[in-house]
mmCIF file of C-alpha atoms and ligand atoms in Angstrom:
data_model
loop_
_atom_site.group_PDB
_atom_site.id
_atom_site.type_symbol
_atom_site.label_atom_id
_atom_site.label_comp_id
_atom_site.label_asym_id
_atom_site.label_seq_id
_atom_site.Cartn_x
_atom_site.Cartn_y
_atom_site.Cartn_z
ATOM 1 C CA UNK A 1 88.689 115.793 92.661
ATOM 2 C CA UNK A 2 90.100 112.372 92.584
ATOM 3 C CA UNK A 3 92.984 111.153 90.695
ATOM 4 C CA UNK A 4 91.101 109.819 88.357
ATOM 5 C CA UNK A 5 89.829 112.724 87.453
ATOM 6 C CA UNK A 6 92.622 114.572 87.335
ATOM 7 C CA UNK A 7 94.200 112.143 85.103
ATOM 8 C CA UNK A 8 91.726 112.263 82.802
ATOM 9 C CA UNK A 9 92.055 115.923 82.638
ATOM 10 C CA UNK A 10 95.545 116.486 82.079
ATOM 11 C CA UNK A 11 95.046 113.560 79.142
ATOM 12 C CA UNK A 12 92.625 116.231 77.592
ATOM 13 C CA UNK A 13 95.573 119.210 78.220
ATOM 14 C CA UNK A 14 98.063 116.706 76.870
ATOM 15 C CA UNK A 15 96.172 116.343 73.681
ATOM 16 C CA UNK A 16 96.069 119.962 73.207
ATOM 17 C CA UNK A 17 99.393 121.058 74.111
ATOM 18 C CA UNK A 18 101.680 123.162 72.282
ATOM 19 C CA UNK A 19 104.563 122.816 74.775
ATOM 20 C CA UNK A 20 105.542 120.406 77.140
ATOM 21 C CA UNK A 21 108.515 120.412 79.213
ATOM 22 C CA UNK A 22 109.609 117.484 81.844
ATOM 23 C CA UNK A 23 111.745 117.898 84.677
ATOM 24 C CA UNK A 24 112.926 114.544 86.670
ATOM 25 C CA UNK A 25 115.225 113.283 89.624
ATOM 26 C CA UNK A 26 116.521 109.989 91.109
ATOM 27 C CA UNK A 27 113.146 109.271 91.530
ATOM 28 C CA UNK A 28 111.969 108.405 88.242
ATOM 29 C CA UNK A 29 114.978 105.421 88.253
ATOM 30 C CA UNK A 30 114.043 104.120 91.414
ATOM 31 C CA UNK A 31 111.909 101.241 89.656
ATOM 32 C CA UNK A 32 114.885 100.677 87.366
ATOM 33 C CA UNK A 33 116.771 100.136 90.679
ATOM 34 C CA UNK A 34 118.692 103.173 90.214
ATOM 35 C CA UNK A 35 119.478 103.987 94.265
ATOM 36 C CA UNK A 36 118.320 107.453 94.692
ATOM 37 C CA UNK A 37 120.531 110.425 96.288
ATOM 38 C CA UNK A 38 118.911 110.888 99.933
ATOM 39 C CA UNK A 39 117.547 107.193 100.255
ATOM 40 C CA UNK A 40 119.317 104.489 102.175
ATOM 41 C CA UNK A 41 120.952 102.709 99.366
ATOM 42 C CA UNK A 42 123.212 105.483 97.919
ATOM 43 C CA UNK A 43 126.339 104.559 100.498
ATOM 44 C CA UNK A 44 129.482 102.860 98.804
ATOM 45 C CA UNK A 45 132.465 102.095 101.682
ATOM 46 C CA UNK A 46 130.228 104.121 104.029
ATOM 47 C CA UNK A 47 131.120 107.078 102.002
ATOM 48 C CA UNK A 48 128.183 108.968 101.425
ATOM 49 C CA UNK A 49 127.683 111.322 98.456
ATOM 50 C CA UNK A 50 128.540 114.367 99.386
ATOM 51 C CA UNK A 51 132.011 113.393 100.454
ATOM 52 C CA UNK A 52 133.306 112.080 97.004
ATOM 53 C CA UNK A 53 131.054 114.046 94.520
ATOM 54 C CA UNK A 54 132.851 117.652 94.814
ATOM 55 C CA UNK A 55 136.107 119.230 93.185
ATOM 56 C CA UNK A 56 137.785 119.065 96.299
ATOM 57 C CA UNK A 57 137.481 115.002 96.777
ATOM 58 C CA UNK A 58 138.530 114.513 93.304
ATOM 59 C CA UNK A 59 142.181 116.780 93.579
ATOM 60 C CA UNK A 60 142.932 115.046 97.059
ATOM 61 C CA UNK A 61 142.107 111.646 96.001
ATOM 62 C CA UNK A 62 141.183 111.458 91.956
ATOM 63 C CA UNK A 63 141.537 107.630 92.184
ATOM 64 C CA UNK A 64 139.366 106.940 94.805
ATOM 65 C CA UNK A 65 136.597 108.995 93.178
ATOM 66 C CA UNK A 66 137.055 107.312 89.631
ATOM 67 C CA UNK A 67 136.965 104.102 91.841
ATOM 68 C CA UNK A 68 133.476 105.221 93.417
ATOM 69 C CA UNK A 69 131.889 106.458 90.058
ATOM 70 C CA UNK A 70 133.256 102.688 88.411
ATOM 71 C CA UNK A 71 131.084 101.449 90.787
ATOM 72 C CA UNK A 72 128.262 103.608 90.273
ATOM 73 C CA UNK A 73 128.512 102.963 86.262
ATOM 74 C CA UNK A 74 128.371 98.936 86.966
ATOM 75 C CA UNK A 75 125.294 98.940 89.177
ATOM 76 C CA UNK A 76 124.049 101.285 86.199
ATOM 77 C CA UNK A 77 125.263 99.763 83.159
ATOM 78 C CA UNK A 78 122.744 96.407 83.187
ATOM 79 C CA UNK A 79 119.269 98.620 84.365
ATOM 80 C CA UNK A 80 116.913 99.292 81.802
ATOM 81 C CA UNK A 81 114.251 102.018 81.396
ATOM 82 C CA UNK A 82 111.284 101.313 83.399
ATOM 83 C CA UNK A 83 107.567 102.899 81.748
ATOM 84 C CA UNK A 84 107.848 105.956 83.296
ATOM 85 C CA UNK A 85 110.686 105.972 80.644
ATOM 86 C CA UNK A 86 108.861 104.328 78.416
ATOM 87 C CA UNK A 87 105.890 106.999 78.601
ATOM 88 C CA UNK A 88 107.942 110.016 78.187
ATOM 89 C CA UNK A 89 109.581 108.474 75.193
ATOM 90 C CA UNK A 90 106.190 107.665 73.087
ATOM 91 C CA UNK A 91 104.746 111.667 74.625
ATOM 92 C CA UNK A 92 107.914 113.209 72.944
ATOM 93 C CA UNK A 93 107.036 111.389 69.724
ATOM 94 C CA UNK A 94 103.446 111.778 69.637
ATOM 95 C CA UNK A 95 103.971 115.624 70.356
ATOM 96 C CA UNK A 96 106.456 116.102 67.481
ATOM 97 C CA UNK A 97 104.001 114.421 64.834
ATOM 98 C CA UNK A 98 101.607 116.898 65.752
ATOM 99 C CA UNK A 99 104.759 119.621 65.362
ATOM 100 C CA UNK A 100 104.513 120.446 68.668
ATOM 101 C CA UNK A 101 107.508 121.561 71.019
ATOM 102 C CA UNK A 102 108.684 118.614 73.845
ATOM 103 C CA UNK A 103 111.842 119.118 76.063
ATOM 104 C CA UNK A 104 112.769 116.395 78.965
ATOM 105 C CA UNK A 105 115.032 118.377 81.594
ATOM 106 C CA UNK A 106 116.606 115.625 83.847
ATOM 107 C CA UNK A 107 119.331 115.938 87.153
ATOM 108 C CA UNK A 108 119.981 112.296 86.533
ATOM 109 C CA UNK A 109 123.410 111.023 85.397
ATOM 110 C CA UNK A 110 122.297 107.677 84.401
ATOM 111 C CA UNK A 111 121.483 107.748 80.983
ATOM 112 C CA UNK A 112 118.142 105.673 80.773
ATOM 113 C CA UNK A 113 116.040 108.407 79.497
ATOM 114 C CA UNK A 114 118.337 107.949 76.110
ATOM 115 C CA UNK A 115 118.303 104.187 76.605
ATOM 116 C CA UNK A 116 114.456 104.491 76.662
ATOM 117 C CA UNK A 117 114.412 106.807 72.895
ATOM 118 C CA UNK A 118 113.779 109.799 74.517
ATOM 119 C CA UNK A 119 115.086 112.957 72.208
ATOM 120 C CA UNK A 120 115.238 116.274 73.167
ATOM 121 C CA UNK A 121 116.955 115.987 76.604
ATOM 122 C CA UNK A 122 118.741 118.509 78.827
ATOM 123 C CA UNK A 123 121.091 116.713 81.297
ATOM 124 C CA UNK A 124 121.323 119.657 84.038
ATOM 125 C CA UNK A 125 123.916 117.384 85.956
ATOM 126 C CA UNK A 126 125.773 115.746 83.179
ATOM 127 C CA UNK A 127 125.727 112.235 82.080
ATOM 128 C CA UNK A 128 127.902 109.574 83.920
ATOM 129 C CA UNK A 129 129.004 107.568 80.401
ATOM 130 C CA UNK A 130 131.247 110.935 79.141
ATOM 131 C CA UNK A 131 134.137 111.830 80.486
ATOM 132 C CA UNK A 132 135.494 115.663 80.403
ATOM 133 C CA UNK A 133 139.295 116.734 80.719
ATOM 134 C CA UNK A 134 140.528 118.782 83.816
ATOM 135 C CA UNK A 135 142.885 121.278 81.376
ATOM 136 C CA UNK A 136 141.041 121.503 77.591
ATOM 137 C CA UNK A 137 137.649 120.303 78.936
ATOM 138 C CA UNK A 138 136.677 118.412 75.538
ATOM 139 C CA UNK A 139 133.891 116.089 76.319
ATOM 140 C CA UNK A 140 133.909 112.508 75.135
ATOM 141 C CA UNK A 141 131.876 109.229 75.275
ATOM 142 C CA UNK A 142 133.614 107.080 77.508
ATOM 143 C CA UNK A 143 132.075 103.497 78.798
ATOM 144 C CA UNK A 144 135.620 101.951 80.083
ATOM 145 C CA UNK A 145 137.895 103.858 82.447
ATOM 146 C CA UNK A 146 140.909 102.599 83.505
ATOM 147 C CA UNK A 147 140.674 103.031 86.708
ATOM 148 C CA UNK A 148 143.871 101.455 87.881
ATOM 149 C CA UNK A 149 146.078 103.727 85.727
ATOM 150 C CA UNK A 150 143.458 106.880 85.577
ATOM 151 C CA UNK A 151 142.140 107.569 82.978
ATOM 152 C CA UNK A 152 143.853 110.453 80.148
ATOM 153 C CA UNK A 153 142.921 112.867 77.283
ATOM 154 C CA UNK A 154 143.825 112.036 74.063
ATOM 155 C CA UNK A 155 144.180 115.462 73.150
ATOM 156 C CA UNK A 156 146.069 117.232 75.268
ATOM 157 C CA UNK A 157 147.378 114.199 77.682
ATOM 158 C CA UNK A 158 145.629 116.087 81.541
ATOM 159 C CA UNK A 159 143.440 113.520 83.607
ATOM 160 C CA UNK A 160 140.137 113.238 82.821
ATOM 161 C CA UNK A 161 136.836 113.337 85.480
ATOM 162 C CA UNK A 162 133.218 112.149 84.884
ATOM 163 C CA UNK A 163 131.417 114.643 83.058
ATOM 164 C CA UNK A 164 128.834 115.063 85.730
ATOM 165 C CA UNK A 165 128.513 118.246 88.186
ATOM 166 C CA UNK A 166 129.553 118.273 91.377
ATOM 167 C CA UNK A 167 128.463 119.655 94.518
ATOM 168 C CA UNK A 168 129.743 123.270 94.597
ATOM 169 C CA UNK A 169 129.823 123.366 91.007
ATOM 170 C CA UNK A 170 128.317 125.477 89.016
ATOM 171 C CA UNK A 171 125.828 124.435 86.105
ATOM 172 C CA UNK A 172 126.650 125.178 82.224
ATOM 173 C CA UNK A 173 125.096 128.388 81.114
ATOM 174 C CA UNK A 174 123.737 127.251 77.775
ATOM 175 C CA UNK A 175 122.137 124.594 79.658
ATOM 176 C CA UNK A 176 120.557 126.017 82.098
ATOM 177 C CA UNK A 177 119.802 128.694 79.234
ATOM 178 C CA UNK A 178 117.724 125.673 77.876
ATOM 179 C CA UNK A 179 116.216 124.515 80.863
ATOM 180 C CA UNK A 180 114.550 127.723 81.954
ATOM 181 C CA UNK A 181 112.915 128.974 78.686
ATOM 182 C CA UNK A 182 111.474 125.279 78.108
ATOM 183 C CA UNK A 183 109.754 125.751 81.456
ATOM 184 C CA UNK A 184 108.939 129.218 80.932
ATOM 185 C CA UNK A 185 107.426 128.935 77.594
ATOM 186 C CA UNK A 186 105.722 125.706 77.979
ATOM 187 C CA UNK A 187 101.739 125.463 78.867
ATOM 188 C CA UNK A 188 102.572 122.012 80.413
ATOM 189 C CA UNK A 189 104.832 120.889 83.053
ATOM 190 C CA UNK A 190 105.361 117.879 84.687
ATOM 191 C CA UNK A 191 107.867 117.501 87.309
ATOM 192 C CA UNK A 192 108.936 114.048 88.303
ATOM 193 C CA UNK A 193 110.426 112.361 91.320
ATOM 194 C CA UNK A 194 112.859 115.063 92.370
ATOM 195 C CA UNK A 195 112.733 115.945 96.377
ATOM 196 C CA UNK A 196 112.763 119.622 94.547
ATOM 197 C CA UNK A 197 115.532 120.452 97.412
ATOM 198 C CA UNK A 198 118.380 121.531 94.905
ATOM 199 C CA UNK A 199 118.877 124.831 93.037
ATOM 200 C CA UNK A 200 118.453 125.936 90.147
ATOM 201 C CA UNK A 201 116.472 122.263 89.073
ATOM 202 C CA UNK A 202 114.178 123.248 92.055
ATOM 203 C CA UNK A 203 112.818 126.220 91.127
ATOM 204 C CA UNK A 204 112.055 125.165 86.982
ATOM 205 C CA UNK A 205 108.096 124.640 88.363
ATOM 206 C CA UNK A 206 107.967 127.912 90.135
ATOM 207 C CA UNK A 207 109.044 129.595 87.074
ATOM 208 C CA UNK A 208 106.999 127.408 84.757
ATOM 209 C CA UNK A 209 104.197 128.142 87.093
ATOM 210 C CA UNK A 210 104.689 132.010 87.124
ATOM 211 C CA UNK A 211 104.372 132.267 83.671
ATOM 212 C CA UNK A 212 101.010 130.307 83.715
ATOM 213 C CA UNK A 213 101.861 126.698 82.856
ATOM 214 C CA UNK A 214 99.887 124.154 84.246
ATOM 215 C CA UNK A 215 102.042 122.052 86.117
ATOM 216 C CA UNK A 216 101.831 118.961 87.524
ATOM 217 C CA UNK A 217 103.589 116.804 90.673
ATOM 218 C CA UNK A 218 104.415 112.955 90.548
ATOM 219 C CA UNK A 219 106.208 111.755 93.731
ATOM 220 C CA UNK A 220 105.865 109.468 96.312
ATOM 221 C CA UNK A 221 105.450 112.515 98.545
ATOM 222 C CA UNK A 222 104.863 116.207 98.789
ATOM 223 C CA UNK A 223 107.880 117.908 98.455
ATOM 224 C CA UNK A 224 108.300 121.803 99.066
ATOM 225 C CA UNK A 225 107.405 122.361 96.100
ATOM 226 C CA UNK A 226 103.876 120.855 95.678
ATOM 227 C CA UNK A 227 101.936 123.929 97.018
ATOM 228 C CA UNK A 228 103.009 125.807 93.647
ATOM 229 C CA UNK A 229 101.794 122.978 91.548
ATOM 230 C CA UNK A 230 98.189 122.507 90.058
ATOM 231 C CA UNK A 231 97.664 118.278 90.609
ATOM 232 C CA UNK A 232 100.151 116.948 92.971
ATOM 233 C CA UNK A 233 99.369 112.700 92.035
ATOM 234 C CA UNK A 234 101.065 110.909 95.105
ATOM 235 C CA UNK A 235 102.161 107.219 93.634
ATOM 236 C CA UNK A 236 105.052 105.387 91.524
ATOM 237 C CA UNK A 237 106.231 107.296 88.587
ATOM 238 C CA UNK A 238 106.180 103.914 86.434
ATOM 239 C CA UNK A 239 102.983 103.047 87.736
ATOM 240 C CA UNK A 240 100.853 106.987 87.040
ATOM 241 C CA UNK A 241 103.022 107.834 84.053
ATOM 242 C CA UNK A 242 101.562 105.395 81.563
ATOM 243 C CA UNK A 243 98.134 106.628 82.257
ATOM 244 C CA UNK A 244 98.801 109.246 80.758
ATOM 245 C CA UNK A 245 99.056 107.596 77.543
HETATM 246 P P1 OAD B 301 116.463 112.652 95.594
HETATM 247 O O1 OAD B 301 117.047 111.337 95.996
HETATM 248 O O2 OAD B 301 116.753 113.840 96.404
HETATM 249 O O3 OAD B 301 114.873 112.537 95.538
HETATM 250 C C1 OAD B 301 114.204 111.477 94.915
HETATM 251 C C2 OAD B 301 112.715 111.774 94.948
HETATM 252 O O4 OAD B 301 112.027 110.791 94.221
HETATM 253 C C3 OAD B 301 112.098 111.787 96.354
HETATM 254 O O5 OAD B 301 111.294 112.951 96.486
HETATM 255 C C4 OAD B 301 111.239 110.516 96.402
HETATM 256 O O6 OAD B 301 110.054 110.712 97.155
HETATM 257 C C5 OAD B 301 110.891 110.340 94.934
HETATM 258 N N1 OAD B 301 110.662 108.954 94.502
HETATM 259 C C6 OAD B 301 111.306 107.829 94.921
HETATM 260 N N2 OAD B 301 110.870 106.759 94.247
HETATM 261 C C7 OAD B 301 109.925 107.204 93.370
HETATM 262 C C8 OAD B 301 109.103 106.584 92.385
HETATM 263 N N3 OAD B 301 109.162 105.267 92.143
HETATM 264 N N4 OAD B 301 108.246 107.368 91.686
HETATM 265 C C9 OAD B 301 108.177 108.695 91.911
HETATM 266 N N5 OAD B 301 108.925 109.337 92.818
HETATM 267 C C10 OAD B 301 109.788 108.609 93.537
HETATM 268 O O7 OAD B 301 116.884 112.863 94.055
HETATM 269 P P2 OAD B 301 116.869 114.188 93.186
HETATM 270 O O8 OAD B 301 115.733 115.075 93.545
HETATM 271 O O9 OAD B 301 117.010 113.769 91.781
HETATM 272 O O10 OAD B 301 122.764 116.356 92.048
HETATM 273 O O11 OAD B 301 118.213 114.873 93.646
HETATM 274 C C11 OAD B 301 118.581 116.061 93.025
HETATM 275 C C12 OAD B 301 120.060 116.185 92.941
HETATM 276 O O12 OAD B 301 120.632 116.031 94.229
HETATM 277 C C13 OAD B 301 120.758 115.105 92.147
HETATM 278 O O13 OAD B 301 120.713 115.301 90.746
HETATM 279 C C14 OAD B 301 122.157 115.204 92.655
HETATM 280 C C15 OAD B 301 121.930 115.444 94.134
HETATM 281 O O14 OAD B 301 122.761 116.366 94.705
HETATM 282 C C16 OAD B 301 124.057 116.315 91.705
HETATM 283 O O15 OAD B 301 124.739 115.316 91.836
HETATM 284 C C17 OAD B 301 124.600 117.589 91.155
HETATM 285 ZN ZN1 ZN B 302 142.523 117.652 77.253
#
């Protein structure tokens, strides 16, 4: 069948849907310029991301971590949604005036899925604009850290750290709660430019599949995880999602 087809097929399962439920990665920001984790453009001071995002970097060195994740917000902070955005913003909205269940599970940190009016999001791996304290753990908005002093709570005075997860860390039950019974009770499930190598976010499709979704692939390139998925439509999330439209 050609992708074409197959398009035009999962418009038709679109229409009908009761439930659809999203997972993406780093790859649905690449056209926003958004570097993504295993490409080439993810380095800052030949650091690579696995050294500075963990528990451990952060209690040796909490400055130089804020320092890296300052960076990361300002190459973030002028990008906009790109239409693979876009298209999962207007599919939320045209599913909920029909009354019909939508959920967008994302790993990213970067916030665009919000910037583009998407709803009904679970951020598996936290969002980089809030901040969480070390001791009480209240969460709060934050767009300006100050980095050169570190940044404090208000509330009960302990350092703060990005409210994103970290490698080694475990994810928030509730949340992950969420995450699998949206992709276990959808009939639709799309899974978007994730490389599908990290647990739990890895195996949402499998499950989704296993309890008979139909689930669909958009990547640049199998990943381990296209053989469980129905149409696997090799391309540019921005450039297939709108299609779908
Ligand atoms: P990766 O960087 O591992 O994978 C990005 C995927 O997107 C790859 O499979 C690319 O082929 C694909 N891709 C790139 N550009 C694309 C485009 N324009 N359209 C469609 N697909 C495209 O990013 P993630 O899978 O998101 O976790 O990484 C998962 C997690 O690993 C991250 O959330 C992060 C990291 O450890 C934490 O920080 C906890
Ligand atoms: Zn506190």
């Amino acid at each position: 069948m050609s992708n074409v087809e197959q398009i035009e097929e999962i418009r038709e399962k679109l229409k009908k849907a009761k439930n659809v439920a999203i997972l993406t990665g780093a790859g649905i920001s690449q056209e926003s310029g958004v570097p993504t984790f295993r490409g080439e453009e993810g380095l800052w001071k030949n650091y690579r991301a696995e050294e500075l995002a963990t528990p451990e970097a952060f209690e040796t060195d909490p400055a130089l971590v804020w320092q890296w994740y300052d960076w990361r917000r300002s190459l973030i902070k002028p990008l906009l949604p790109n239409p693979a955005h876009d298209a999962l913003a207007e599919l939320e909205k045209s599913l909920h005036k029909r009354g019909e269940n939508f959920t967008l599970i994302t790993q990213n940190i970067d916030g665009l899925h919000e910037k583009a009016g998407s709803k009904n999001i679970v951020e598996l791996h936290g969002n980089i604009w809030k901040v969480r304290c070390t001791k009480c753990q209240q969460v709060t908005e934050n767009s300006q850290v100050p980095i050169e002093i570190l940044p404090k709570c208000t509330k009960c005075g302990a350092l703060l750290r990005p409210h994103v997860v970290w490698f080694g860390e475990a994810l928030e039950t509730d949340i992950l709660t969420k995450a699998f019974k949206a992709s276990e009770e959808c009939d639709l499930f799309f899974v978007i430019g994730t490389s599908s190598v990290v647990q739990p976010a890895a195996s949402l499709a499998i499950r989704a599949k296993e309890a008979n979704a139909f689930v669909v692939e958009i990547n640049m390139e199998e990943t381990p995880i296209t053989e469980y998925t129905d149409y696997s439509l090799i391309g540019k999330a921005g450039e297939i999602m709108p299609k779908f439209l």
